[in-house]
Tab-separated table of C-alpha atoms in Angstrom:
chain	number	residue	atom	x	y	z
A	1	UNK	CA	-109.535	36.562	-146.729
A	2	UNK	CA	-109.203	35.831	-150.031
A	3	UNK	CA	-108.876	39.259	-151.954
A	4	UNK	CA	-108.967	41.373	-149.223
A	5	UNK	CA	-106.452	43.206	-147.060
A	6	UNK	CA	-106.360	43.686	-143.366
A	7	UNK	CA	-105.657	47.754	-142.450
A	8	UNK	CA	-104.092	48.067	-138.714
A	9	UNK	CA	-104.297	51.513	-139.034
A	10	UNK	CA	-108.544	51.304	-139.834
A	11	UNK	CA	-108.991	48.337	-138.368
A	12	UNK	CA	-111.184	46.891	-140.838
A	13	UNK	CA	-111.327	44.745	-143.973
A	14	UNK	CA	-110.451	46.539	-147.044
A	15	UNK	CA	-110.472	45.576	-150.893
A	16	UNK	CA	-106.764	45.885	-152.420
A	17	UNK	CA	-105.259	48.553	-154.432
A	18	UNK	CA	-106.125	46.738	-157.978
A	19	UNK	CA	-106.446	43.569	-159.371
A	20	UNK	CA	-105.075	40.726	-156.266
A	21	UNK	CA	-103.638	44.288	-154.890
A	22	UNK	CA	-100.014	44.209	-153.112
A	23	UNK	CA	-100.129	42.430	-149.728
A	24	UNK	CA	-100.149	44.802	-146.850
A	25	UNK	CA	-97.545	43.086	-144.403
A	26	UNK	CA	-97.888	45.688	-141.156
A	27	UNK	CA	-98.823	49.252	-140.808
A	28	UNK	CA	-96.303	51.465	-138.196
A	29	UNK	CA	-96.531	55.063	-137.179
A	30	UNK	CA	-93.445	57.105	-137.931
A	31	UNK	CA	-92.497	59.500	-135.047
A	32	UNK	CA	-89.922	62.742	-134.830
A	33	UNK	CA	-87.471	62.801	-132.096
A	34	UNK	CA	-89.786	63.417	-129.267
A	35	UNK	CA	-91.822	60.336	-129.708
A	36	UNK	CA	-94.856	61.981	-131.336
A	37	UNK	CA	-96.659	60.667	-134.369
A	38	UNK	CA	-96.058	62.261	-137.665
A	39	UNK	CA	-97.711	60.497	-140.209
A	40	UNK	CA	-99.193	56.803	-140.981
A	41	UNK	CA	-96.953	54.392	-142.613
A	42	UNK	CA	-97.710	51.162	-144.127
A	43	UNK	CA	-95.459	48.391	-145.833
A	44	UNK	CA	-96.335	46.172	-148.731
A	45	UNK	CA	-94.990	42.873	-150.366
A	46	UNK	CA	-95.319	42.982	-153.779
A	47	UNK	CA	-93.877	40.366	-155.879
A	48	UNK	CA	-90.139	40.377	-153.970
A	49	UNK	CA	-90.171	44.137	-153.674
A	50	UNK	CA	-91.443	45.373	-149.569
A	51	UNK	CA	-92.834	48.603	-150.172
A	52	UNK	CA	-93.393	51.589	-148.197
A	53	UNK	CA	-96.381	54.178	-148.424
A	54	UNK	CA	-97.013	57.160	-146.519
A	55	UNK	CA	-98.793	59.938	-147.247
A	56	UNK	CA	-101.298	60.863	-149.567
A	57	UNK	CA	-101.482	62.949	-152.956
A	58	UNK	CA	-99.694	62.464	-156.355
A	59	UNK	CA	-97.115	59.507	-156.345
A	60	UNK	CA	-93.366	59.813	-155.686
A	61	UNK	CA	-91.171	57.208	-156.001
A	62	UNK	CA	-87.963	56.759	-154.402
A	63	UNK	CA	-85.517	53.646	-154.944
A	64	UNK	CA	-82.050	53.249	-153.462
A	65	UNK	CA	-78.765	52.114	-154.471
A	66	UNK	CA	-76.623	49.767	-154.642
A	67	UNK	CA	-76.757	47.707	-151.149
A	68	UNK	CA	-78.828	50.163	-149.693
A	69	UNK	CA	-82.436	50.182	-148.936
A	70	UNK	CA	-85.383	52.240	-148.507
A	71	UNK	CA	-83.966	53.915	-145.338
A	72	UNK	CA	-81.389	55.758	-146.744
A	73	UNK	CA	-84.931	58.098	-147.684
A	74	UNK	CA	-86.128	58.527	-143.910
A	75	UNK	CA	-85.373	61.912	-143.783
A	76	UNK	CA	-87.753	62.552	-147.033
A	77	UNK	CA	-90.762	60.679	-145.517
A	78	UNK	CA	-91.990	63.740	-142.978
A	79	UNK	CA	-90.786	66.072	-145.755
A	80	UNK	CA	-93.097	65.054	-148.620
A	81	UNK	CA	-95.917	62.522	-147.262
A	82	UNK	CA	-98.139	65.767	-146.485
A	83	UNK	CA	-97.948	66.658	-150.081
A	84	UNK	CA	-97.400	63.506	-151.800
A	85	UNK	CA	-97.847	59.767	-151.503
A	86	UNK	CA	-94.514	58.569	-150.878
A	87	UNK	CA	-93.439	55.210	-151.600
A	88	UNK	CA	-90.299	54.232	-150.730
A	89	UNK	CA	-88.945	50.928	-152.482
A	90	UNK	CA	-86.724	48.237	-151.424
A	91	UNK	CA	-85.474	46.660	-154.167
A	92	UNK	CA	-85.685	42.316	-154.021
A	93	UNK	CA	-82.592	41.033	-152.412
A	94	UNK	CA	-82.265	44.378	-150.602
A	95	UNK	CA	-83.048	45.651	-147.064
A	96	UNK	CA	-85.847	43.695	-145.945
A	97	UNK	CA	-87.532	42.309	-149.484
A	98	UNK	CA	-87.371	38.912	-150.257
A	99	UNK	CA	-83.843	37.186	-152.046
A	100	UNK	CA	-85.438	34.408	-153.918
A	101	UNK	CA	-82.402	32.923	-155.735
A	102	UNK	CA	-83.980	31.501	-158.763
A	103	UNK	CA	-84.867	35.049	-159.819
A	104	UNK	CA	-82.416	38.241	-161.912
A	105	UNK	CA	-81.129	41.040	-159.575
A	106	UNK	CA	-79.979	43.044	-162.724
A	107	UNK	CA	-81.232	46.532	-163.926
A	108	UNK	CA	-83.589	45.131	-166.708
A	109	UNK	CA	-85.268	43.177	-163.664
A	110	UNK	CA	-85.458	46.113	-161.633
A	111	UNK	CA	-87.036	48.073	-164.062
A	112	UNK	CA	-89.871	45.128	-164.283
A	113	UNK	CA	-90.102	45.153	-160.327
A	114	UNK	CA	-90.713	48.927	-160.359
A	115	UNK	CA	-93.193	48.670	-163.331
A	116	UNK	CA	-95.091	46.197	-160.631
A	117	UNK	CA	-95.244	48.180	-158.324
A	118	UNK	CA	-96.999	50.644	-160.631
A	119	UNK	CA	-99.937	48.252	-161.250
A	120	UNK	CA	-100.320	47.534	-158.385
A	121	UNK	CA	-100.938	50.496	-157.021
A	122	UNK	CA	-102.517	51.907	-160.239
A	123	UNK	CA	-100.517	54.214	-161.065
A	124	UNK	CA	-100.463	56.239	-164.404
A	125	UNK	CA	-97.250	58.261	-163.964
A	126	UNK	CA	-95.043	59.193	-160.934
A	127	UNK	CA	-92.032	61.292	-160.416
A	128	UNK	CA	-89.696	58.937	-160.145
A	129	UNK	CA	-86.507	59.819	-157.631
A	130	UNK	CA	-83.091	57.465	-157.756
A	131	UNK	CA	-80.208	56.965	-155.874
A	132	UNK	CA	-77.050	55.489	-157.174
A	133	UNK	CA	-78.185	52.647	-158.948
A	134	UNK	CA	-81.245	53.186	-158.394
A	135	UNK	CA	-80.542	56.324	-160.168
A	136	UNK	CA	-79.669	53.706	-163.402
A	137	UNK	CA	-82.733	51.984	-162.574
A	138	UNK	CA	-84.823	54.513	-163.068
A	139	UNK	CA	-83.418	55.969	-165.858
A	140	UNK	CA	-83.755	52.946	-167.898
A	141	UNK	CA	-87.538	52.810	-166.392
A	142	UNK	CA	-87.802	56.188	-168.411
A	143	UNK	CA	-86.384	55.520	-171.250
A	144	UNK	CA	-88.907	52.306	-171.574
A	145	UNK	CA	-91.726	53.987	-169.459
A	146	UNK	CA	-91.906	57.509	-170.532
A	147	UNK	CA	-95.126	58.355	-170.155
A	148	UNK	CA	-95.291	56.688	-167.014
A	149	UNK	CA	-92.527	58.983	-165.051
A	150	UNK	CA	-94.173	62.927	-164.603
A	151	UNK	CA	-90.401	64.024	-163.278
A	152	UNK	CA	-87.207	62.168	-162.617
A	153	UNK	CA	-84.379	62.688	-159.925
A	154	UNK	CA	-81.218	61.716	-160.586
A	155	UNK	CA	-78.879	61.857	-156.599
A	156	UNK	CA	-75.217	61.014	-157.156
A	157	UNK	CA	-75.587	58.750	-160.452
A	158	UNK	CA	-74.188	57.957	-163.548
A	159	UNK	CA	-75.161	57.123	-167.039
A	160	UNK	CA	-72.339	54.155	-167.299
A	161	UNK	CA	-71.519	52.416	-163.845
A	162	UNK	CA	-69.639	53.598	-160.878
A	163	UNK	CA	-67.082	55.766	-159.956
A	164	UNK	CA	-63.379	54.872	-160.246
A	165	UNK	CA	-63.333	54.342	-156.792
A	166	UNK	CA	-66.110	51.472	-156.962
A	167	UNK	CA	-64.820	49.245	-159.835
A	168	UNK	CA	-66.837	46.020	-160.590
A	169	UNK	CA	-63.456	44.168	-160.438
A	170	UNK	CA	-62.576	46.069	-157.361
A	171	UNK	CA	-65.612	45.479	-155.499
A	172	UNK	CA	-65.856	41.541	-156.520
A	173	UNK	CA	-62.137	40.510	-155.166
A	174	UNK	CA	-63.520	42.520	-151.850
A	175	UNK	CA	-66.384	40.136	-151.761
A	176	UNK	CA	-63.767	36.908	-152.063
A	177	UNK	CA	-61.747	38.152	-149.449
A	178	UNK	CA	-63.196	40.073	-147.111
A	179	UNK	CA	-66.762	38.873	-147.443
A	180	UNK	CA	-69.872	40.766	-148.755
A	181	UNK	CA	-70.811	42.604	-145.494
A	182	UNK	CA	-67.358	43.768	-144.481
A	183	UNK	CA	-66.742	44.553	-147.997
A	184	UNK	CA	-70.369	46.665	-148.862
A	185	UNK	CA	-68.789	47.893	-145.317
A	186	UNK	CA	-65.821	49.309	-146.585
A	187	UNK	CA	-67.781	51.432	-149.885
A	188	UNK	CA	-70.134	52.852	-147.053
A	189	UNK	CA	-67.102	54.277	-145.178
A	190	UNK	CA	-65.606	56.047	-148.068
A	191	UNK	CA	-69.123	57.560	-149.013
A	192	UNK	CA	-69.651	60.600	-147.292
A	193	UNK	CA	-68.702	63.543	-146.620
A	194	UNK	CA	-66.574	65.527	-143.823
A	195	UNK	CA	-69.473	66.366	-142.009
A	196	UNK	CA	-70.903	63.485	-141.602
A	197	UNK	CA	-71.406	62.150	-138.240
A	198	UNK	CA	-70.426	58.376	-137.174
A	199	UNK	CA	-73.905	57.640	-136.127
A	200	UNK	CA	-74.960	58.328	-139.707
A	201	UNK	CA	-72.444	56.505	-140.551
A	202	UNK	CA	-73.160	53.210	-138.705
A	203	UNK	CA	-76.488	53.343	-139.231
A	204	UNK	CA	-75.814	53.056	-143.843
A	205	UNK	CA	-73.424	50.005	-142.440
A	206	UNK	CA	-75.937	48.059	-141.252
A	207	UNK	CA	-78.175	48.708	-143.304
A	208	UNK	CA	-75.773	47.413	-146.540
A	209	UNK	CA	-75.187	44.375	-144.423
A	210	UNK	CA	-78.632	42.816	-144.983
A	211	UNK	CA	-77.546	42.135	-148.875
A	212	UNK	CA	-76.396	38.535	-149.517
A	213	UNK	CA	-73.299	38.237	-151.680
A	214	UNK	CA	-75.585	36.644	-154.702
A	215	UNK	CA	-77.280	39.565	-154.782
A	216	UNK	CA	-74.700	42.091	-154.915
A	217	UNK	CA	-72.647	40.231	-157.145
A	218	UNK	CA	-74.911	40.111	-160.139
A	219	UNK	CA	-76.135	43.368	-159.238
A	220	UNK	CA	-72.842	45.628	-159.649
A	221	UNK	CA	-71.987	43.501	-162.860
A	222	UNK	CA	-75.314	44.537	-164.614
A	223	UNK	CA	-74.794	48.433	-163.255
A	224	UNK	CA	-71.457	48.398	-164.156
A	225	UNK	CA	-72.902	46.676	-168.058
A	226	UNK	CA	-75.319	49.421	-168.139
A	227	UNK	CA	-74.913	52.294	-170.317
A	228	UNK	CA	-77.287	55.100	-171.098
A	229	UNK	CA	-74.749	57.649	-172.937
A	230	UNK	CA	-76.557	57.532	-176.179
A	231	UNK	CA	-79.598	57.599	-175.421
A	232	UNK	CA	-79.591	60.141	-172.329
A	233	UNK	CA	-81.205	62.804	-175.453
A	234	UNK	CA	-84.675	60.508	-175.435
A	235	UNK	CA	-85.414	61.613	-172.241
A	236	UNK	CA	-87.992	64.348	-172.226
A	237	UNK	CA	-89.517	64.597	-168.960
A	238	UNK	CA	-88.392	67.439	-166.211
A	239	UNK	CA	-85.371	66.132	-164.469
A	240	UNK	CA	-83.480	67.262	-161.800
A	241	UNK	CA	-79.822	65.745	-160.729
A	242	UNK	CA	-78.192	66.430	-157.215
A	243	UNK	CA	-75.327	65.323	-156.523
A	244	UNK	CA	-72.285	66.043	-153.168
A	245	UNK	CA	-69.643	68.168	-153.899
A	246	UNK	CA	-67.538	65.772	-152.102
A	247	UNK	CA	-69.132	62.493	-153.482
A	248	UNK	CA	-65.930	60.012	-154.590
A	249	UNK	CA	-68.642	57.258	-155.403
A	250	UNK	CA	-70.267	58.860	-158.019
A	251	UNK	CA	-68.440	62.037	-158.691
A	252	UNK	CA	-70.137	65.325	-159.767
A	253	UNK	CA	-68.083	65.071	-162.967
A	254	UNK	CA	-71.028	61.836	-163.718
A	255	UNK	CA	-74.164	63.947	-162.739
A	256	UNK	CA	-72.441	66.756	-165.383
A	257	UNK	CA	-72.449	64.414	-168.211
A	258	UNK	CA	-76.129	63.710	-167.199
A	259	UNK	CA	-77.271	67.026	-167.126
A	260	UNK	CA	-75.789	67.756	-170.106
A	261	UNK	CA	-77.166	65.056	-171.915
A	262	UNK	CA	-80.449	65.040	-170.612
A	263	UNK	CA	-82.337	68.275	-172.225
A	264	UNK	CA	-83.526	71.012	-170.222
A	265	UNK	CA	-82.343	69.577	-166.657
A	266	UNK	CA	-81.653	71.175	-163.934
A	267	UNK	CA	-78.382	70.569	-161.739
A	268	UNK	CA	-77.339	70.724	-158.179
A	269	UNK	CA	-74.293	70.347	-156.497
A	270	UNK	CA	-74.719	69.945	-152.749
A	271	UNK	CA	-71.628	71.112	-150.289
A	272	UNK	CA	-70.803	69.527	-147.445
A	273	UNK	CA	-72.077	66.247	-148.829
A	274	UNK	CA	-70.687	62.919	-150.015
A	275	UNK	CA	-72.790	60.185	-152.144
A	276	UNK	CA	-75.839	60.291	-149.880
A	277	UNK	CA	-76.667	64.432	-150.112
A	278	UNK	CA	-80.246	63.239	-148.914
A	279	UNK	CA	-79.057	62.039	-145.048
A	280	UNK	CA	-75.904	64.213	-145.201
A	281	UNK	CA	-77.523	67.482	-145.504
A	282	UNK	CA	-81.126	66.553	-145.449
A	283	UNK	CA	-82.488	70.350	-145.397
A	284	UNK	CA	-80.304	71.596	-148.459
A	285	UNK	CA	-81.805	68.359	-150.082
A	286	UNK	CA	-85.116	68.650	-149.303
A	287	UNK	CA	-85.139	71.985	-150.080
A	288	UNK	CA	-83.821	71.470	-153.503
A	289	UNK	CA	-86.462	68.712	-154.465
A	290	UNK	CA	-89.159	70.765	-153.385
A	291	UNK	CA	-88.641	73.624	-155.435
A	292	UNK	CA	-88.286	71.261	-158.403
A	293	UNK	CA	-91.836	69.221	-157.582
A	294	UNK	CA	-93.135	73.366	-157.370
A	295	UNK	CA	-92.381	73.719	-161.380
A	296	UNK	CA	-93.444	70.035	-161.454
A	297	UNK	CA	-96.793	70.945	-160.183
A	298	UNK	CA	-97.193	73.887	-161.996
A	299	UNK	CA	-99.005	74.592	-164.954
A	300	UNK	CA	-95.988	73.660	-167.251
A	301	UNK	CA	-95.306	71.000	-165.100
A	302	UNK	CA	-95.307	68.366	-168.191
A	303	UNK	CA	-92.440	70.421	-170.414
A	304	UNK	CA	-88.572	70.402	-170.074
A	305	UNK	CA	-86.701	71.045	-167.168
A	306	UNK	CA	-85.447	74.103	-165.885
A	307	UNK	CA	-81.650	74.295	-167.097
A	308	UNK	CA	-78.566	74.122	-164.871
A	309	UNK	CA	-79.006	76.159	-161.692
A	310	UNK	CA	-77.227	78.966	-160.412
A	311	UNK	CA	-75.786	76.886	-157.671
A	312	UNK	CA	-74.179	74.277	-160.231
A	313	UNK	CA	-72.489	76.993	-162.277
């Protein structure tokens, strides 16, 4: 086919995105409860990253956490595809991308997978939402991006590491003794809330069980390395930071220290929610973003945020 791409959904040939383009790898429709179609989705390889787009409109970018995968963002896709194109990333070695071992699975090389994915979907800027690590992630893709990232979201992370409760050292012995899926296992139960039920909660276990202990090894010792304390002041963009009032993973103490030091942002502290506020208490969540993405899209959608809500005080 050479430099073309096979659509399922159009059933026809057509040319790629830019340049070689990302591969298209299949193309599923995403249904609601009672079976009926929602929306077109379609999943990408590019480089090691599996990406996937629904939607159509200005870009917005989500990217996981530690272990996690593009999933933990299924209750955004219906949300925000009618508005925006949605691209959900899995990050390499996570979910279902690719775990080539002669390759980094540290922030730095993150930051370069995301920056791929930009090109090759040719994209000038995006708001750019994170989770966890990838909350890290894409705060160091700011800080070296900045004109590339409209708006950032910051859900339940940090600007140094983890929580006390998920210590690098802590979290490596697990790996030696329990094993990496028992032991990514074992975070996932202590990581939400009350209210969560145990369907939600099995269904964030097996999804952490698809990361190989390679990749989560090197991957909490370069978030729990990275440190964006003193530089937190250089970014400018509109950023919002949501975080569970019950989150012992990231506690709401961490997202404080990033609102603070982030100019202008705007924060929200989610009840009833542990470290994944986004499938805990998806309405609250969703509600949230999309009054942020309003002043985003407004006319002075490209100044500073809009200061610590009411909610947060």
């Amino acid at each position: 086919m050479g430099n073309l791409l096979f659509s399922q959904r159009l059933g026809r040939l057509t040319p790629p995105i830019s340049g070689t383009g990302p591969r298209l790898a299949m193309s599923a429709d995403v249904k609601n409860q009672w079976g009926a179609n929602m929306l077109q989705q379609e999943t990408f390889t590019i480089g090691d990253t599996v990406v996937q787009v629904s939607g159509a409109g200005s870009p917005l970018i989500f990217v996981h956490g530690f272990t996690t995968t593009a999933e933990f963002w299924r209750e955004q896709i219906a949300a925000f595809s009618s508005r925006y194109r949605v691209i959900r990333i899995n990050l390499p070695g996570h979910g279902v991308s690719p775990r080539p071992a002669e390759r980094a699975y540290s922030i730095p090389a993150f930051v370069d997978d995301i920056l791929e994915v930009y090109r090759a979907f040719n994209i000038d800027d995006a708001i750019l939402v994170g989770l966890s690590m990838g909350g890290t992630v894409a705060q160091h893709f700011t800080l070296a991006h900045p004109l590339m990232v409209r708006a950032l979201v910051l859900v339940g992370a940090t600007p140094h590491g983890l929580g006390d409760d998920v210590n690098v050292d802590n979290v490596l012995q697990a790996i030696d003794d329990l094993g990496v899926v028992l032991a990514s296992q074992n975070v996932i139960e202590r990581s939400f809330g009350h209210a969560a039920g145990r369907e939600l909660v099995e269904f964030a276990k097996s999804e952490v069980a698809q990361t190989p202990a390679f990749v989560a090894r090197e991957a909490i010792a370069s978030l729990n390395a990275s440190d964006s304390r003193a530089f937190l002041s250089r970014i400018y963009v509109p950023t919002l930071v949501v975080v569970g009032n019950e989150d012992i993973i990231t506690p709401p103490g961490e997202s404080v220290i990033l609102a603070e030091g982030i100019a202008g942002s705007r924060l929200e502290i989610i009840p009833a929610a542990g470290h994944f506020p986004m499938l805990e208490q998806p309405e609250v969540f969703n509600r949230i973003l999309k009054d942020f993405l309003f002043t985003c899209d407004g006319p002075s959608s490209h100044t500073k945020g809009q200061g610590l809500s009411q909610q947060a005080v």
